[in-house]
Amino acid sequence: AMAPFVPGQLKIGAIVEVAFSLYKPL
């Protein structure tokens, strides 16, 4: 699922990373 670099996938990944950072600001 990483081979096809789809803008949507990248955006979702970024949102997930930000969400984790906000939920776990350690």
PDB file of C-alpha atoms in Angstrom:
ATOM      1  CA  ALA A   1       0.000   0.000   0.000  1.00  0.00           C
ATOM      2  CA  MET A   2       3.088   2.173   0.055  1.00  0.00           C
ATOM      3  CA  ALA A   3       4.123   1.589  -3.573  1.00  0.00           C
ATOM      4  CA  PRO A   4       1.302   3.675  -5.142  1.00  0.00           C
ATOM      5  CA  PHE A   5       1.972   7.142  -3.753  1.00  0.00           C
ATOM      6  CA  VAL A   6      -1.565   8.510  -3.787  1.00  0.00           C
ATOM      7  CA  PRO A   7      -2.169  12.106  -2.562  1.00  0.00           C
ATOM      8  CA  GLY A   8      -5.128  10.837  -0.541  1.00  0.00           C
ATOM      9  CA  GLN A   9      -3.014   8.184   1.154  1.00  0.00           C
ATOM     10  CA  LEU A  10      -0.290  10.726   1.947  1.00  0.00           C
ATOM     11  CA  LYS A  11      -2.868  13.158   3.342  1.00  0.00           C
ATOM     12  CA  ILE A  12      -4.440  10.422   5.494  1.00  0.00           C
ATOM     13  CA  GLY A  13      -0.982   9.415   6.740  1.00  0.00           C
ATOM     14  CA  ALA A  14      -0.154  13.016   7.662  1.00  0.00           C
ATOM     15  CA  ILE A  15      -3.484  13.431   9.473  1.00  0.00           C
ATOM     16  CA  VAL A  16      -2.887  10.182  11.384  1.00  0.00           C
ATOM     17  CA  GLU A  17       0.599  11.330  12.404  1.00  0.00           C
ATOM     18  CA  VAL A  18      -0.720  14.708  13.559  1.00  0.00           C
ATOM     19  CA  ALA A  19      -3.583  13.034  15.412  1.00  0.00           C
ATOM     20  CA  PHE A  20      -1.160  10.723  17.234  1.00  0.00           C
ATOM     21  CA  SER A  21       1.076  13.673  18.070  1.00  0.00           C
ATOM     22  CA  LEU A  22      -1.883  15.608  19.476  1.00  0.00           C
ATOM     23  CA  TYR A  23      -3.242  12.633  21.400  1.00  0.00           C
ATOM     24  CA  LYS A  24       0.192  11.621  22.698  1.00  0.00           C
ATOM     25  CA  PRO A  25       2.329  14.785  23.086  1.00  0.00           C
ATOM     26  CA  LEU A  26       5.132  12.956  24.882  1.00  0.00           C
TER      27      LEU A  26
END
